[in-house]
Every structure is written in C-alpha cells, then in structure tokens.
Coordinates of C-alpha atoms and ligand atoms in Angstrom, one line a residue:
M1 CA 3.3 21.4 -39.1
T2 CA 5.7 18.8 -40.5
T3 CA 9.4 18.8 -40.6
D4 CA 9.2 20.0 -44.1
D5 CA 7.9 23.4 -42.9
I6 CA 10.8 24.1 -40.6
E7 CA 12.6 26.2 -43.2
A8 CA 9.5 28.3 -43.9
A9 CA 9.0 28.7 -40.2
L10 CA 12.5 30.0 -39.8
A11 CA 11.6 32.5 -42.6
V12 CA 8.7 33.8 -40.4
R13 CA 10.6 33.7 -37.2
A14 CA 13.5 36.0 -38.2
P15 CA 11.5 39.0 -39.3
A16 CA 8.9 38.5 -36.6
F17 CA 11.5 38.7 -33.7
D18 CA 13.8 41.2 -35.5
G19 CA 13.7 44.7 -33.6
L20 CA 11.5 43.9 -30.9
P21 CA 11.0 47.1 -28.8
D22 CA 13.0 47.3 -25.6
D23 CA 14.6 43.9 -26.1
P24 CA 18.2 44.1 -25.2
P25 CA 20.4 43.2 -28.2
A26 CA 21.3 39.5 -28.1
P27 CA 24.8 38.6 -27.5
P28 CA 27.0 38.7 -30.8
P29 CA 26.6 35.7 -33.2
E30 CA 30.1 34.4 -32.3
A31 CA 28.7 33.9 -28.6
R32 CA 26.1 31.5 -29.9
P33 CA 27.2 30.1 -33.2
R34 CA 24.7 27.2 -33.1
A35 CA 21.6 29.4 -32.4
A36 CA 19.8 28.9 -35.8
D37 CA 20.9 25.2 -36.2
W38 CA 19.9 24.4 -32.5
W39 CA 16.4 26.0 -33.1
Q40 CA 15.9 23.9 -36.1
T41 CA 17.1 20.7 -34.2
R42 CA 14.7 21.6 -31.2
T43 CA 11.8 22.1 -33.6
R44 CA 12.3 18.9 -35.4
H45 CA 12.5 17.1 -32.1
L46 CA 9.1 18.8 -31.0
I47 CA 7.3 17.8 -34.3
E48 CA 8.8 14.3 -34.3
T49 CA 8.1 13.5 -30.6
G50 CA 4.5 14.6 -31.2
E51 CA 3.8 15.3 -27.5
G52 CA 2.4 18.9 -27.8
A53 CA 0.9 20.3 -31.1
C54 CA 3.0 22.3 -33.6
V55 CA 1.0 24.1 -36.4
V56 CA 1.5 26.6 -39.1
A57 CA -0.9 29.2 -40.7
E58 CA -0.6 29.2 -44.5
D59 CA -1.8 31.8 -47.1
D60 CA -2.0 31.1 -50.8
R61 CA -1.5 34.7 -51.7
E62 CA 1.4 35.3 -54.0
D63 CA 2.7 38.4 -52.4
D64 CA 3.2 37.0 -48.8
G65 CA 6.9 37.8 -48.7
G66 CA 8.3 34.5 -50.3
A67 CA 7.8 32.6 -47.1
G68 CA 6.5 29.6 -49.2
G69 CA 2.9 30.1 -48.0
V70 CA 3.7 29.9 -44.2
I71 CA 2.7 33.1 -42.6
G72 CA 2.7 32.1 -38.9
F73 CA 3.4 29.1 -36.7
A74 CA 3.3 27.7 -33.2
T75 CA 5.5 24.9 -31.7
S76 CA 4.7 23.4 -28.4
L77 CA 5.5 20.5 -26.0
Q78 CA 3.4 18.4 -23.5
R79 CA 5.4 17.1 -20.7
D80 CA 3.2 15.2 -18.1
D81 CA 0.5 17.7 -17.3
L82 CA 2.7 20.6 -18.2
W83 CA 2.2 22.3 -21.5
C84 CA 4.9 24.8 -22.8
L85 CA 4.7 27.0 -25.9
A86 CA 8.1 26.8 -27.6
T87 CA 8.1 29.4 -30.5
F88 CA 5.1 31.4 -31.7
A89 CA 5.4 34.0 -34.6
V90 CA 3.5 35.6 -37.4
L91 CA 4.9 37.6 -40.3
P92 CA 4.9 41.3 -39.2
D93 CA 2.6 42.5 -42.0
R94 CA 0.0 40.1 -41.0
H95 CA -0.1 41.0 -37.2
G96 CA -3.3 42.0 -35.5
A97 CA -5.6 40.0 -38.0
G98 CA -6.4 37.1 -35.5
I99 CA -3.9 34.7 -36.9
G100 CA -2.0 34.5 -33.6
R101 CA -5.1 33.7 -31.8
A102 CA -6.1 31.0 -34.2
L103 CA -2.6 29.4 -33.9
L104 CA -2.8 29.3 -30.2
D105 CA -6.4 28.0 -30.2
A106 CA -5.0 25.1 -32.3
V107 CA -2.1 24.2 -29.9
D108 CA -3.2 25.3 -26.3
P109 CA -4.9 22.4 -24.5
G110 CA -5.6 24.7 -21.5
G111 CA -4.4 23.8 -17.9
R112 CA -1.0 24.1 -16.4
A113 CA 1.3 25.9 -18.7
M114 CA 4.5 27.9 -19.0
L115 CA 6.3 30.0 -21.7
S116 CA 8.9 32.6 -22.2
S117 CA 7.2 35.7 -23.4
S118 CA 8.8 38.3 -25.7
V119 CA 8.1 42.1 -25.0
H120 CA 5.9 42.3 -28.0
P121 CA 2.6 43.8 -27.2
G122 CA 0.6 41.3 -29.2
A123 CA 2.3 38.4 -27.4
M124 CA 1.7 39.8 -24.0
R125 CA -2.1 40.5 -24.7
T126 CA -2.6 37.1 -26.2
Y127 CA -1.0 35.3 -23.0
H128 CA -2.9 37.6 -20.7
R129 CA -6.3 36.7 -22.4
R130 CA -5.6 33.0 -22.1
G131 CA -5.1 33.2 -18.4
F132 CA -1.3 33.5 -18.0
R133 CA 0.4 35.7 -15.3
L134 CA 3.5 37.5 -16.5
T135 CA 6.6 37.5 -14.1
P136 CA 9.5 39.8 -15.3
M137 CA 12.3 38.0 -16.6
M138 CA 16.0 39.1 -16.5
R139 CA 19.3 38.2 -18.4
L140 CA 22.4 38.4 -16.3
E141 CA 25.4 39.6 -18.3
G142 CA 28.9 41.4 -18.1
T143 CA 32.5 40.8 -17.3
L144 CA 33.0 38.2 -14.7
D145 CA 34.7 39.1 -11.3
R146 CA 36.0 35.7 -10.3
R147 CA 36.6 36.9 -6.8
G148 CA 32.9 36.8 -6.4
L149 CA 32.9 33.1 -7.2
P150 CA 33.5 31.1 -4.0
A151 CA 34.9 27.5 -4.5
V152 CA 32.3 24.9 -4.8
T153 CA 32.3 21.3 -3.8
G154 CA 29.9 18.5 -4.6
V155 CA 29.2 19.4 -8.3
R156 CA 30.2 16.7 -10.8
E157 CA 29.9 15.9 -14.5
G158 CA 26.7 14.2 -15.5
S159 CA 25.8 11.5 -17.9
P160 CA 22.6 9.7 -19.2
A161 CA 23.0 7.6 -16.1
D162 CA 21.7 10.7 -14.2
L163 CA 18.4 10.8 -16.0
D164 CA 16.5 9.5 -13.1
L165 CA 17.9 12.1 -10.8
L166 CA 17.0 14.9 -13.4
D167 CA 13.4 13.4 -13.6
A168 CA 13.0 13.7 -9.8
V169 CA 14.4 17.2 -9.7
D170 CA 12.1 18.3 -12.5
R171 CA 9.1 16.8 -10.9
R172 CA 9.8 18.6 -7.7
V173 CA 10.7 22.0 -9.2
R174 CA 8.3 22.2 -12.1
G175 CA 5.9 19.3 -11.5
A176 CA 6.8 17.5 -14.8
A177 CA 9.6 15.5 -16.0
R178 CA 11.1 15.9 -19.6
R179 CA 13.5 13.1 -20.1
I180 CA 13.2 13.2 -23.9
D181 CA 14.4 16.9 -23.8
H182 CA 17.4 16.1 -21.5
R183 CA 18.3 13.4 -24.0
L184 CA 18.0 15.9 -26.8
M185 CA 20.4 18.2 -25.0
L186 CA 22.8 15.4 -24.2
D187 CA 22.8 14.2 -27.8
A188 CA 23.4 17.8 -29.0
G189 CA 26.6 17.8 -27.0
H190 CA 25.4 19.8 -24.1
R191 CA 27.5 19.4 -20.9
L192 CA 25.5 18.3 -17.9
L193 CA 26.6 19.1 -14.3
V194 CA 24.8 17.4 -11.4
V195 CA 24.7 17.4 -7.6
D196 CA 23.5 14.3 -6.0
S197 CA 24.4 14.1 -2.4
G198 CA 21.2 12.5 -0.8
T199 CA 19.3 15.5 0.5
R200 CA 20.7 18.0 -2.1
A201 CA 20.2 17.4 -5.9
G202 CA 20.2 19.6 -8.9
Y203 CA 21.3 19.9 -12.5
A204 CA 22.6 22.4 -15.0
S205 CA 22.6 21.9 -18.8
I206 CA 25.3 24.1 -20.7
D207 CA 25.5 24.8 -24.5
G208 CA 29.0 25.7 -25.2
D209 CA 29.6 28.2 -22.4
A210 CA 26.0 29.3 -21.9
L211 CA 23.8 28.0 -19.2
E212 CA 20.6 26.6 -20.8
V213 CA 18.6 25.2 -17.9
L214 CA 19.2 24.7 -14.2
A215 CA 17.0 23.2 -11.5
A216 CA 17.7 22.2 -8.0
T217 CA 16.1 21.1 -4.6
D218 CA 17.3 24.2 -2.9
E219 CA 18.7 27.5 -3.4
D220 CA 22.2 26.8 -2.1
T221 CA 22.5 23.9 -4.5
A222 CA 21.2 25.9 -7.4
A223 CA 23.8 28.7 -6.5
D224 CA 26.6 26.1 -6.4
L225 CA 25.8 24.9 -9.9
M226 CA 25.4 28.4 -11.3
R227 CA 28.8 29.4 -9.7
T228 CA 30.5 26.2 -11.3
V229 CA 29.0 27.1 -14.8
L230 CA 30.4 30.8 -14.4
A231 CA 33.8 29.8 -12.8
E232 CA 34.4 27.4 -15.8
G233 CA 33.1 29.7 -18.5
P234 CA 34.7 32.7 -20.3
G235 CA 35.3 36.2 -18.7
S236 CA 32.4 37.5 -20.7
A237 CA 29.4 35.9 -19.3
W238 CA 25.6 35.8 -19.8
V239 CA 22.9 33.8 -18.1
P240 CA 19.4 34.2 -19.8
H241 CA 15.9 33.5 -18.6
V242 CA 16.3 34.4 -14.8
S243 CA 12.6 34.8 -13.6
G244 CA 11.9 37.5 -10.9
A245 CA 11.1 34.6 -8.7
N246 CA 14.7 33.5 -8.7
S247 CA 16.4 36.3 -6.8
W248 CA 19.1 33.7 -5.6
A249 CA 20.3 33.8 -9.2
V250 CA 20.4 37.5 -9.4
A251 CA 22.4 37.5 -6.2
V252 CA 25.0 34.9 -7.6
G253 CA 25.3 36.9 -10.7
L254 CA 25.7 40.4 -8.9
D255 CA 28.4 38.9 -6.7
A256 CA 30.2 37.7 -9.8
G257 CA 30.2 41.0 -11.5
L258 CA 27.2 40.4 -13.8
L259 CA 24.1 43.0 -14.0
P260 CA 20.6 42.0 -14.6
R261 CA 18.6 43.4 -17.7
T262 CA 15.0 43.0 -18.0
T263 CA 14.2 40.9 -21.2
G264 CA 10.7 39.8 -21.3
Y265 CA 8.4 37.6 -19.0
L266 CA 8.0 34.1 -17.8
A267 CA 4.4 33.5 -18.4
T268 CA 2.7 30.8 -16.2
R269 CA -0.8 29.5 -16.0
G270 CA -2.0 27.3 -13.1
M271 CA 1.4 27.2 -11.5
A272 CA 3.7 29.5 -9.8
P273 CA 7.0 30.4 -11.4
P274 CA 9.4 27.5 -10.5
V275 CA 12.2 27.9 -8.1
P276 CA 15.1 27.4 -7.8
Y277 CA 15.2 27.4 -11.6
V278 CA 16.7 29.0 -14.7
H279 CA 14.3 27.9 -17.3
H280 CA 15.0 27.0 -21.0
G281 CA 13.8 29.7 -23.5
S282 CA 11.7 27.4 -25.5
L283 CA 11.8 23.9 -23.8
L284 CA 11.2 25.7 -20.6
Ligands
COA301 C1 2.7 37.6 -30.9 C2 2.2 37.3 -32.4 C3 2.5 35.9 -32.8 C4 0.8 37.5 -32.4 O1 0.3 37.3 -33.6 P1 -1.0 38.2 -34.2 O2 -1.4 37.4 -35.5 O3 -0.6 39.6 -34.3 O4 -2.0 37.9 -33.1 P2 -3.6 38.4 -33.1 O5 -3.9 39.2 -34.3 O6 -4.4 37.1 -32.9 O7 -3.6 39.4 -31.9 C5 -3.5 39.0 -30.6 C6 -3.9 40.1 -29.7 O8 -2.6 41.1 -29.7 C7 -3.0 42.2 -30.1 N1 -2.0 42.9 -30.9 C8 -1.4 42.3 -31.9 N2 -0.5 43.2 -32.6 C9 -0.5 44.2 -31.6 C10 0.4 45.4 -31.4 N3 1.2 45.6 -32.4 N4 0.1 46.3 -30.5 C11 -0.8 46.0 -29.5 N5 -1.7 44.9 -29.6 C12 -1.4 44.0 -30.6 C13 -4.3 42.1 -30.8 O9 -5.2 43.3 -30.8 C14 -4.9 41.0 -30.1 O10 -5.6 41.5 -28.9 P3 -7.0 41.3 -28.5 O11 -7.0 39.8 -28.1 O12 -7.2 42.1 -27.3 O13 -7.8 41.6 -29.6 C15 2.9 38.3 -33.2 O14 2.6 39.6 -32.8 C16 4.3 38.1 -33.4 O15 4.8 37.5 -34.3 N6 5.4 38.9 -32.7 C17 6.6 38.9 -32.8 C18 7.2 37.6 -32.3 C19 6.9 37.4 -30.8 O16 7.0 38.3 -30.0 N7 6.4 36.0 -30.6 C20 6.0 35.7 -29.2 C21 7.0 35.1 -28.7 S1 6.7 34.8 -27.0

C-alpha cells in the first residue's frame, strides 16, 4: 500500500463499516469533525513510517464498485515487539471469499499483538483463528454530572518534553513505547495531560474534547487523568475503547453520570489486556 492508495482505501472503509450489526451509533459528525481527515493522516503516518506492513487487495474487474481496483486493505504498526492492526476492511460484496485472510497473512508477523475488533462476525472469526482473545469493550457516554467529579491535583499540561515519561509509562503498561505516534498526535494538535510525581505517572491524549488514549502506573492516577479530561470537557461526554479489564474507568464514568455501552472487543494475543489503560482505536 502506498499513500496513493489512501483515497481508494477510504472508499472501501466507508461501506465496510457502515451498518455493522449491534454497533451503537457513533456520536454525531459535529462531535468528531476531523474523523475522516484524522484517519487519513494516521494512515499516511503508518505507511510512511513503515514499521508494520500496510497492504491492499486489488481486483482488475471493471464492476468492483468504482473503488479504483482496491477491494480491501489492512494497515498495521509494529512498536518494539508489539504489533497492532490499525484498520482492516473488505468491500461488503466480496466478503467471505478469503480476501481478509490473505490480507492478514500479509501483515501479521505473529507474536504479541493487539487490535480493536468490530462486532462483524468475519472480523471476530478471523481474529479468533489467529490466536487472539476477545475482551468486551465499552464506550462510556451520556450527560455529565459534574458533582461526580471530585477535584483533582497533580495533573498538568504536557509537551514534547514529556516524551521520555510517556515512553516509560507505555513500556510499563503495554510493554512497548510508541514515541512516533505520540509525536503524530501532538503534531495534529492533540492536547496532552500528564502526571509526573515520582511514584505516580501517566498521560492522557485528547483530540478536541474526546479522550483518545490514556495510560498510567496505577488506577488512581488513571482515574485522576480521566476525571480531568471529563471536568474540562463539554456536558455531553463520551469515552471510547474501555476494555472490560479497566473497571476503574467504568467506575469513573458511572460516578460522573455516564453509562457504558458495549461496542466491540479488545483483541489481544500473547498479552493480557493492558491496565490501567484506555486504548486508541487504531494506534492502540
Ligand atoms: C472483517 C473483514 C475484513 C473480513 O474480510 P473477508 O474477506 O470477509 O474475510 P474472509 O473471507 O477471509 O473470512 C474470514 C472468516 O470470517 C468468516 N466470515 C466472513 N464473513 C462472515 C459473515 N458475514 N458471517 C460469518 N462469518 C463470516 C469466514 O467464513 C472466515 O471464517 P473461517 O476462517 O472460519 O472460514 C470483512 O468482513 C469486513 O470488511 N468487515 C467489515 C469491517 C470490519 O468489521 N473490519 C474489521 C475491523 S476490526
């Protein structure tokens, strides 16, 4: 896959993910105005950094829905010994013909791995067959009750000067640093919050008002970071990608008036679901 394929991949991604069964509707577009642009920026980053394979499946048939020959694709990233699948999709009228399996055969190096699985039956079967374990995942959403957000101390604004701290927390929580992805998020204008008080450390990356990823040395620090993000955000809040292993996040959300909704699965292979952690949907 090259950066020239990104537009064609986007044309596969949209119909593939549209109307997945039991997937709660995503927040309205105005709540995530940069979603498509940000996906393209991330995909370009994955292709250009080249650490982890990104491939397309092409068909030279004329009647393939105008996707420019691309009928499926998989993008991925390798960070230290951890492999993550970022996006994986095949045009709906080509499902079940082995294209997905061939795409994953091309990108999956085996070993320690993590991905955020949709509820599509083909996706869940594919990951199961490749040795992944599925942990249910939730999205917390609703109208914030700020009385459930106690005052927090020790959280400060972060900057590129904190990247060593982020590396240390990532290695501890997920066994792999990913400095290039943090740089990408900072360059894209994401806000960084950090806790760095010797024994306690953690970070949260926020895109607009939405929490993108959070990791910490302990649950109290993680909860303080999440409470800060919620307290400074709008009255209508949502926190995606909370795996069932992270009940501390569900508790913070419930205290603040949010409700959990099941949205898919965190799939892990050769590792337990990271805690305390709110993973990124595609950079994991
Ligand atoms: C997931 C996806 C990429 C798989 O692509 P695909 O080309 O259909 O995959 P394959 O043909 O290799 O099938 C993989 C497995 O899923 C099964 N499968 C595919 N579609 C299925 C369906 N609708 N119902 C049940 N099983 C299905 C296949 O039988 C196969 O299982 P097997 O290994 O036991 O034979 C594709 O279904 C898709 O684009 N889904 C929507 C987007 C999505 O959810 N992407 C994953 C994001 S995490």
